[in-house]
Short mmCIF file of C-alpha atoms in Angstrom, two decimals:
data_model
loop_
_atom_site.label_atom_id
_atom_site.label_comp_id
_atom_site.label_asym_id
_atom_site.label_seq_id
_atom_site.Cartn_x
_atom_site.Cartn_y
_atom_site.Cartn_z
CA UNK A 1 151.35 33.82 45.68
CA UNK A 2 150.62 36.39 48.37
CA UNK A 3 147.32 37.13 46.63
CA UNK A 4 146.40 33.42 46.56
CA UNK A 5 147.34 33.09 50.20
CA UNK A 6 145.11 36.02 51.11
CA UNK A 7 142.24 34.47 49.14
CA UNK A 8 142.76 31.11 50.86
CA UNK A 9 142.90 32.85 54.23
CA UNK A 10 139.67 34.73 53.53
CA UNK A 11 137.93 31.54 52.39
CA UNK A 12 139.03 29.82 55.58
CA UNK A 13 137.61 32.67 57.64
CA UNK A 14 134.33 32.45 55.73
CA UNK A 15 134.10 28.72 56.32
CA UNK A 16 134.90 29.12 59.98
CA UNK A 17 132.36 31.92 60.19
CA UNK A 18 129.67 29.78 58.63
CA UNK A 19 130.45 26.95 61.06
CA UNK A 20 130.40 29.37 63.99
CA UNK A 21 126.95 30.64 63.08
CA UNK A 22 125.48 27.29 62.00
CA UNK A 23 122.62 26.29 64.28
CA UNK A 24 122.46 22.95 66.01
CA UNK A 25 119.84 20.75 64.39
CA UNK A 26 117.69 17.99 65.83
CA UNK A 27 115.83 15.49 63.69
CA UNK A 28 112.84 14.18 65.65
CA UNK A 29 110.71 11.25 64.57
CA UNK A 30 107.04 11.05 65.54
CA UNK A 31 104.51 8.31 64.86
CA UNK A 32 102.01 10.15 62.67
CA UNK A 33 100.74 13.57 61.63
CA UNK A 34 98.74 13.91 64.84
CA UNK A 35 101.93 13.52 66.83
CA UNK A 36 103.76 16.00 64.64
CA UNK A 37 100.90 18.47 64.97
CA UNK A 38 101.09 18.20 68.77
CA UNK A 39 104.85 18.90 68.77
CA UNK A 40 104.97 21.70 66.18
CA UNK A 41 104.29 24.62 68.51
CA UNK A 42 106.53 23.41 71.32
CA UNK A 43 109.28 22.71 68.78
CA UNK A 44 109.10 26.32 67.54
CA UNK A 45 109.33 27.60 71.10
CA UNK A 46 112.28 25.30 71.76
CA UNK A 47 114.03 26.55 68.61
CA UNK A 48 113.72 30.16 69.78
CA UNK A 49 114.83 29.34 73.29
CA UNK A 50 117.92 27.32 72.34
CA UNK A 51 118.71 28.95 68.97
CA UNK A 52 118.51 25.64 67.15
CA UNK A 53 116.57 23.98 64.33
CA UNK A 54 114.17 21.06 64.76
CA UNK A 55 112.99 18.90 61.89
CA UNK A 56 109.87 16.85 62.68
CA UNK A 57 109.38 13.74 60.55
CA UNK A 58 106.89 10.88 60.50
CA UNK A 59 107.92 7.23 60.68
CA UNK A 60 105.99 4.15 61.73
CA UNK A 61 106.54 3.66 65.47
CA UNK A 62 106.72 -0.13 65.30
CA UNK A 63 109.78 -0.04 63.03
CA UNK A 64 111.58 3.11 64.17
CA UNK A 65 114.35 1.37 66.08
CA UNK A 66 115.05 -1.03 63.21
CA UNK A 67 115.36 1.93 60.83
CA UNK A 68 117.64 3.79 63.23
CA UNK A 69 119.89 0.72 63.47
CA UNK A 70 119.96 0.43 59.68
CA UNK A 71 120.83 4.10 59.11
CA UNK A 72 123.48 4.04 61.82
CA UNK A 73 125.12 0.99 60.25
CA UNK A 74 125.37 2.87 56.93
CA UNK A 75 126.63 6.05 58.62
CA UNK A 76 123.64 7.88 57.14
CA UNK A 77 121.84 10.76 58.86
CA UNK A 78 119.45 9.30 61.38
CA UNK A 79 117.13 10.92 63.93
CA UNK A 80 118.46 12.42 67.13
CA UNK A 81 115.20 11.69 68.96
CA UNK A 82 112.89 8.81 68.12
CA UNK A 83 110.14 6.69 69.66
CA UNK A 84 111.16 3.34 71.10
CA UNK A 85 108.77 0.61 72.16
CA UNK A 86 109.63 -0.91 75.53
CA UNK A 87 109.76 -4.49 74.25
CA UNK A 88 112.55 -3.47 71.84
CA UNK A 89 114.84 -2.06 74.52
CA UNK A 90 117.00 -5.20 74.52
CA UNK A 91 117.47 -4.98 70.77
CA UNK A 92 118.32 -1.28 70.93
CA UNK A 93 120.97 -1.79 73.61
CA UNK A 94 122.40 -4.86 71.89
CA UNK A 95 122.83 -2.84 68.69
CA UNK A 96 124.28 0.19 70.53
CA UNK A 97 121.53 2.38 69.11
CA UNK A 98 120.46 4.32 72.22
CA UNK A 99 122.12 6.64 74.72
CA UNK A 100 121.59 6.52 78.48
CA UNK A 101 119.33 9.34 79.69
CA UNK A 102 121.03 10.73 82.79
CA UNK A 103 118.14 13.07 83.60
CA UNK A 104 115.86 10.07 84.13
CA UNK A 105 117.82 9.18 87.27
CA UNK A 106 115.76 11.97 88.88
CA UNK A 107 112.85 12.39 86.49
CA UNK A 108 111.78 8.72 86.71
CA UNK A 109 109.82 9.61 89.86
CA UNK A 110 107.47 11.74 87.72
CA UNK A 111 106.18 8.63 85.92
CA UNK A 112 104.29 5.50 86.88
CA UNK A 113 107.05 3.27 88.19
CA UNK A 114 106.30 0.35 85.87
CA UNK A 115 106.55 2.56 82.79
CA UNK A 116 109.89 4.09 83.80
CA UNK A 117 111.21 0.64 84.72
CA UNK A 118 110.19 -0.62 81.27
CA UNK A 119 113.08 1.42 79.82
CA UNK A 120 115.58 0.57 82.53
CA UNK A 121 118.36 -2.00 82.39
CA UNK A 122 121.16 -2.45 84.94
CA UNK A 123 120.10 0.73 86.79
CA UNK A 124 120.32 2.78 83.58
CA UNK A 125 117.39 4.47 81.84
CA UNK A 126 117.37 4.54 78.04
CA UNK A 127 114.08 6.30 77.26
CA UNK A 128 111.62 8.69 78.83
CA UNK A 129 108.04 7.32 78.87
CA UNK A 130 105.86 8.92 76.21
CA UNK A 131 102.67 6.87 76.42
CA UNK A 132 101.18 3.72 77.89
CA UNK A 133 98.63 1.49 76.23
CA UNK A 134 96.78 -1.67 77.03
CA UNK A 135 93.71 -3.57 75.89
CA UNK A 136 90.27 -2.50 77.05
CA UNK A 137 86.66 -3.35 76.30
CA UNK A 138 84.79 -0.97 74.04
CA UNK A 139 81.05 -1.55 74.49
CA UNK A 140 78.24 -0.12 72.36
CA UNK A 141 75.88 1.76 74.66
CA UNK A 142 73.11 1.53 72.07
CA UNK A 143 73.30 -2.27 72.34
CA UNK A 144 73.99 -2.83 76.04
CA UNK A 145 73.50 -0.20 78.70
CA UNK A 146 76.42 -1.45 80.77
CA UNK A 147 79.37 -3.72 80.00
CA UNK A 148 79.17 -7.27 81.32
CA UNK A 149 81.52 -8.21 84.12
CA UNK A 150 82.36 -11.73 82.93
CA UNK A 151 83.14 -13.63 79.74
CA UNK A 152 80.30 -16.01 80.59
CA UNK A 153 77.78 -13.16 80.43
CA UNK A 154 78.99 -12.24 76.95
CA UNK A 155 78.66 -15.91 75.99
CA UNK A 156 75.10 -15.93 77.30
CA UNK A 157 74.34 -12.84 75.20
CA UNK A 158 75.65 -14.57 72.06
CA UNK A 159 73.60 -17.69 72.80
CA UNK A 160 70.48 -15.60 73.37
CA UNK A 161 70.94 -13.99 69.94
CA UNK A 162 71.98 -17.17 68.10
CA UNK A 163 70.92 -17.10 64.45
CA UNK A 164 70.65 -13.31 64.36
CA UNK A 165 74.32 -12.66 63.53
CA UNK A 166 74.67 -10.73 66.76
CA UNK A 167 77.54 -11.36 69.15
CA UNK A 168 78.41 -10.52 72.71
CA UNK A 169 82.16 -9.99 72.54
CA UNK A 170 84.69 -10.06 69.70
CA UNK A 171 88.47 -10.12 69.78
CA UNK A 172 91.36 -11.34 67.65
CA UNK A 173 92.24 -14.18 70.01
CA UNK A 174 94.34 -15.88 67.34
CA UNK A 175 96.85 -13.08 67.97
CA UNK A 176 99.11 -13.62 70.98
CA UNK A 177 99.10 -9.94 71.92
CA UNK A 178 95.31 -10.13 72.29
CA UNK A 179 95.19 -13.55 73.99
CA UNK A 180 98.06 -13.19 76.46
CA UNK A 181 95.78 -11.64 79.10
CA UNK A 182 93.66 -14.80 79.21
CA UNK A 183 96.68 -17.09 79.48
CA UNK A 184 98.24 -14.94 82.21
CA UNK A 185 94.92 -15.01 84.08
CA UNK A 186 95.38 -18.78 84.27
CA UNK A 187 98.92 -18.49 85.65
CA UNK A 188 101.07 -18.26 82.52
CA UNK A 189 103.96 -15.82 82.15
CA UNK A 190 106.51 -15.20 79.44
CA UNK A 191 109.81 -14.92 81.30
CA UNK A 192 110.57 -15.46 84.96
CA UNK A 193 112.25 -12.75 87.01
CA UNK A 194 115.74 -13.12 88.50
CA UNK A 195 116.57 -11.96 92.02
CA UNK A 196 118.02 -8.71 90.63
CA UNK A 197 114.79 -7.94 88.77
CA UNK A 198 116.08 -8.90 85.32
CA UNK A 199 114.26 -11.30 83.01
CA UNK A 200 115.31 -14.95 82.89
CA UNK A 201 115.04 -16.03 79.27
CA UNK A 202 115.44 -19.70 80.22
CA UNK A 203 112.38 -19.60 82.47
CA UNK A 204 109.54 -19.52 79.94
CA UNK A 205 106.22 -20.02 81.72
CA UNK A 206 103.74 -20.02 78.87
CA UNK A 207 102.92 -23.68 79.57
CA UNK A 208 103.00 -23.21 83.33
CA UNK A 209 100.24 -23.68 85.93
CA UNK A 210 96.83 -23.87 84.26
CA UNK A 211 97.85 -22.13 81.04
CA UNK A 212 96.40 -25.01 79.00
CA UNK A 213 92.97 -24.27 80.56
CA UNK A 214 93.36 -20.70 79.34
CA UNK A 215 94.16 -21.89 75.83
CA UNK A 216 91.13 -24.19 75.96
CA UNK A 217 88.96 -21.23 76.93
CA UNK A 218 90.32 -19.23 73.99
CA UNK A 219 89.71 -22.14 71.65
CA UNK A 220 86.12 -22.62 72.79
CA UNK A 221 85.29 -18.92 72.69
CA UNK A 222 86.75 -18.37 69.23
CA UNK A 223 85.09 -21.45 67.70
CA UNK A 224 81.67 -21.21 69.31
CA UNK A 225 80.95 -17.57 70.11
CA UNK A 226 82.48 -15.53 67.30
CA UNK A 227 82.25 -15.50 63.47
CA UNK A 228 84.62 -17.98 61.81
CA UNK A 229 86.36 -15.23 59.87
CA UNK A 230 87.48 -13.58 63.11
CA UNK A 231 90.47 -15.94 63.13
CA UNK A 232 91.54 -14.96 59.59
CA UNK A 233 93.19 -11.88 58.13
CA UNK A 234 89.69 -10.48 57.65
CA UNK A 235 89.08 -10.54 61.39
CA UNK A 236 90.26 -7.03 62.23
CA UNK A 237 88.00 -5.32 59.71
CA UNK A 238 85.13 -7.68 60.48
CA UNK A 239 85.33 -6.92 64.19
CA UNK A 240 85.24 -3.16 63.62
CA UNK A 241 82.40 -3.46 61.11
CA UNK A 242 80.18 -5.55 63.40
CA UNK A 243 80.83 -3.25 66.35
CA UNK A 244 80.12 -0.09 64.39
CA UNK A 245 76.89 -1.60 63.01
CA UNK A 246 75.73 -2.61 66.47
CA UNK A 247 75.98 -6.34 65.78
CA UNK A 248 78.63 -6.83 68.45
CA UNK A 249 77.89 -5.63 71.97
CA UNK A 250 81.57 -5.23 72.75
CA UNK A 251 85.09 -5.70 71.40
CA UNK A 252 88.50 -6.04 72.97
CA UNK A 253 91.04 -3.77 71.33
CA UNK A 254 93.43 -0.93 72.10
CA UNK A 255 93.79 2.85 71.76
CA UNK A 256 94.38 2.52 68.03
CA UNK A 257 90.65 1.85 67.51
CA UNK A 258 89.42 4.97 69.31
CA UNK A 259 89.53 7.36 66.37
CA UNK A 260 87.81 4.94 64.01
CA UNK A 261 84.93 4.29 66.39
CA UNK A 262 84.58 7.98 67.21
CA UNK A 263 84.53 9.00 63.55
CA UNK A 264 81.87 6.36 62.87
CA UNK A 265 79.69 7.93 65.54
CA UNK A 266 79.54 4.88 67.80
CA UNK A 267 78.06 5.60 71.21
CA UNK A 268 80.76 3.65 73.01
CA UNK A 269 81.97 3.25 76.55
CA UNK A 270 85.24 1.87 77.96
CA UNK A 271 85.59 -0.88 80.55
CA UNK A 272 88.24 -3.25 81.95
CA UNK A 273 88.48 -6.75 80.51
CA UNK A 274 85.81 -9.15 81.83
CA UNK A 275 86.49 -11.82 84.43
CA UNK A 276 87.62 -15.22 83.16
CA UNK A 277 85.86 -18.57 83.62
CA UNK A 278 88.11 -19.19 86.65
CA UNK A 279 86.84 -15.97 88.26
CA UNK A 280 90.14 -14.10 87.86
CA UNK A 281 90.93 -10.93 85.94
CA UNK A 282 92.88 -11.15 82.69
CA UNK A 283 96.28 -9.49 82.78
CA UNK A 284 96.92 -8.19 79.26
CA UNK A 285 100.15 -6.57 78.21
CA UNK A 286 100.68 -2.95 78.84
CA UNK A 287 103.09 -1.46 76.37
CA UNK A 288 105.12 1.69 76.72
CA UNK A 289 106.44 4.01 74.09
CA UNK A 290 109.30 6.25 75.08
CA UNK A 291 111.38 9.03 73.61
CA UNK A 292 114.99 7.89 73.13
CA UNK A 293 118.20 9.57 72.00
CA UNK A 294 120.22 8.04 69.20
CA UNK A 295 123.65 6.86 70.31
CA UNK A 296 125.08 8.48 67.18
CA UNK A 297 123.45 11.85 67.73
CA UNK A 298 125.90 14.75 67.63
CA UNK A 299 123.61 16.80 69.87
CA UNK A 300 122.78 14.44 72.71
CA UNK A 301 122.55 17.12 75.39
CA UNK A 302 120.16 19.23 73.31
CA UNK A 303 118.13 16.15 72.40
CA UNK A 304 117.70 15.27 76.08
CA UNK A 305 116.54 18.80 76.87
CA UNK A 306 113.97 18.56 74.08
CA UNK A 307 112.59 15.30 75.48
CA UNK A 308 112.25 16.86 78.93
CA UNK A 309 110.34 19.80 77.46
CA UNK A 310 107.90 17.79 75.34
CA UNK A 311 107.15 15.56 78.33
CA UNK A 312 106.19 18.49 80.54
CA UNK A 313 102.60 18.17 81.76
CA UNK A 314 101.05 20.85 79.53
CA UNK A 315 102.77 19.51 76.42
CA UNK A 316 102.01 15.89 77.26
CA UNK A 317 98.30 16.70 77.65
CA UNK A 318 98.25 18.45 74.27
CA UNK A 319 99.86 15.39 72.72
CA UNK A 320 97.25 13.14 74.34
CA UNK A 321 94.44 15.30 72.97
CA UNK A 322 95.93 14.96 69.47
CA UNK A 323 96.91 11.27 69.55
CA UNK A 324 94.75 9.58 72.25
CA UNK A 325 97.97 8.02 73.58
CA UNK A 326 98.00 8.37 77.36
CA UNK A 327 101.14 9.86 78.99
CA UNK A 328 102.05 7.96 82.19
CA UNK A 329 103.03 11.16 84.01
CA UNK A 330 101.59 11.20 87.52
CA UNK A 331 100.56 14.85 87.20
CA UNK A 332 98.77 14.12 83.92
CA UNK A 333 96.90 11.13 85.32
CA UNK A 334 95.68 13.21 88.26
CA UNK A 335 94.67 16.15 86.06
CA UNK A 336 90.86 16.71 86.03
CA UNK A 337 90.90 16.74 82.21
CA UNK A 338 92.16 13.14 82.28
CA UNK A 339 90.18 11.98 85.32
CA UNK A 340 86.95 13.04 83.58
CA UNK A 341 87.95 11.39 80.30
CA UNK A 342 86.32 7.92 80.20
CA UNK A 343 88.86 6.61 77.71
CA UNK A 344 91.91 7.83 79.62
CA UNK A 345 90.60 6.60 82.96
CA UNK A 346 89.69 3.25 81.40
CA UNK A 347 93.24 2.79 80.10
CA UNK A 348 94.69 3.86 83.45
CA UNK A 349 92.48 1.40 85.39
CA UNK A 350 93.30 -1.54 83.13
CA UNK A 351 97.02 -0.68 83.15
CA UNK A 352 96.97 -1.36 86.89
CA UNK A 353 95.90 -4.93 86.04
CA UNK A 354 98.35 -5.55 83.22
CA UNK A 355 101.82 -7.03 82.75
CA UNK A 356 104.69 -5.09 81.19
CA UNK A 357 105.92 -6.27 77.85
CA UNK A 358 109.30 -7.95 78.51
CA UNK A 359 112.15 -5.76 77.29
CA UNK A 360 114.81 -8.39 76.54
CA UNK A 361 115.54 -9.18 72.91
CA UNK A 362 114.30 -12.77 73.28
CA UNK A 363 110.72 -11.46 73.31
CA UNK A 364 111.05 -11.44 69.53
CA UNK A 365 111.24 -15.24 69.60
CA UNK A 366 107.88 -15.58 71.35
CA UNK A 367 105.36 -14.24 68.85
CA UNK A 368 105.39 -16.79 66.03
CA UNK A 369 105.44 -19.98 68.14
CA UNK A 370 102.56 -18.66 70.27
CA UNK A 371 100.58 -17.51 67.24
CA UNK A 372 101.06 -21.01 65.79
CA UNK A 373 99.77 -22.58 69.02
CA UNK A 374 96.72 -20.31 68.99
CA UNK A 375 95.98 -21.12 65.36
CA UNK A 376 96.16 -24.85 66.05
CA UNK A 377 93.98 -24.54 69.15
CA UNK A 378 91.30 -22.58 67.31
CA UNK A 379 91.34 -24.56 64.05
CA UNK A 380 91.46 -28.08 65.56
CA UNK A 381 88.30 -29.88 66.70
CA UNK A 382 89.85 -31.43 69.81
CA UNK A 383 93.18 -29.68 70.46
CA UNK A 384 95.65 -30.96 73.02
CA UNK A 385 96.27 -27.52 74.49
CA UNK A 386 98.98 -28.68 76.91
CA UNK A 387 100.97 -30.25 74.08
CA UNK A 388 100.53 -27.16 71.91
CA UNK A 389 101.95 -24.92 74.63
CA UNK A 390 104.80 -27.34 75.38
CA UNK A 391 105.73 -27.27 71.70
CA UNK A 392 105.54 -23.48 71.59
CA UNK A 393 107.92 -23.15 74.54
CA UNK A 394 110.35 -25.59 72.94
CA UNK A 395 110.29 -23.59 69.71
CA UNK A 396 110.83 -20.31 71.57
CA UNK A 397 113.98 -21.61 73.27
CA UNK A 398 115.23 -23.29 70.08
CA UNK A 399 115.56 -19.86 68.46
CA UNK A 400 117.89 -18.40 71.09
CA UNK A 401 121.23 -17.09 69.81
CA UNK A 402 120.55 -18.16 66.25
#
């Protein structure tokens, strides 16, 4: 028995020894291989500095929070650090999937205020801004020397080239994300703002002011100045194809198109969205992606340190160079490398004339009703745009708390 006791004692010491020398491990999710490539070197340096292990994995940004929630609910190993989109903050908090980031109480001043605020609720920050994106105009310099300043000028270009299958401006206006800027330029908004700065889900302003005039403009432009297939599932590929071939002077899209156009050798430029028929500027969404810490992480403190390191200026610039996703750090935006980058400066300029994506969970109720209204407006000969928007708002509110 004494021998068995000694063996058991030795095994216990071995187990305790293994635990004592086991390194802390962080699982970090990035959006794609470009993002992973940008983090690899800094992750190695972090491992050496903090005697830990970092596992970099790829997962689609759009669905990261949903996957984190799913894994947490099953008590399965989930990432310590992941990318959260600002419009999903409400969902993440509701599902207890994210931890407050105490360091952001001071570090928020390093970022554009609107981007830090996008991850803030009740004076608490839940993510550190990673990148900001918004819609811009890509124009083909081999087709037009300079971008036009107004939608009407792009319409005139299309009319001038009628019958030649050449177009002035293309965009997927049947998609609410793409069309919101026009509606907001006519006075629409998604949710009103309470006195404390929070969103009021009961104040839906998508049929407010002259929003119906904006929907009428979208309807007319899509039906009369773009190919019919633009408002179908083929529209995305068709838009890119026509732009690359020089048959479209300009397109409205986001940072995700940059690599494709560059690889195709398009001689493109970047410009803000053109003025609307009412003379005002569109206010598209600007979206933020942020690094968040999983509420179920066993290494929250280490995870927060890692986020602070990868968002340092030098590391953020390297990530931008690899991903073309612009970090909203003030020092990055004032860096000569960024100031002299037409794409980065174009995004930064348009972001100043953009609305943040609402971060409450009810934003999820908005997309389908508004996409339905856009489809009806574009596909109908004589749409009642006011009625379509009234119906959309009713359908948005009808989904609350279901």
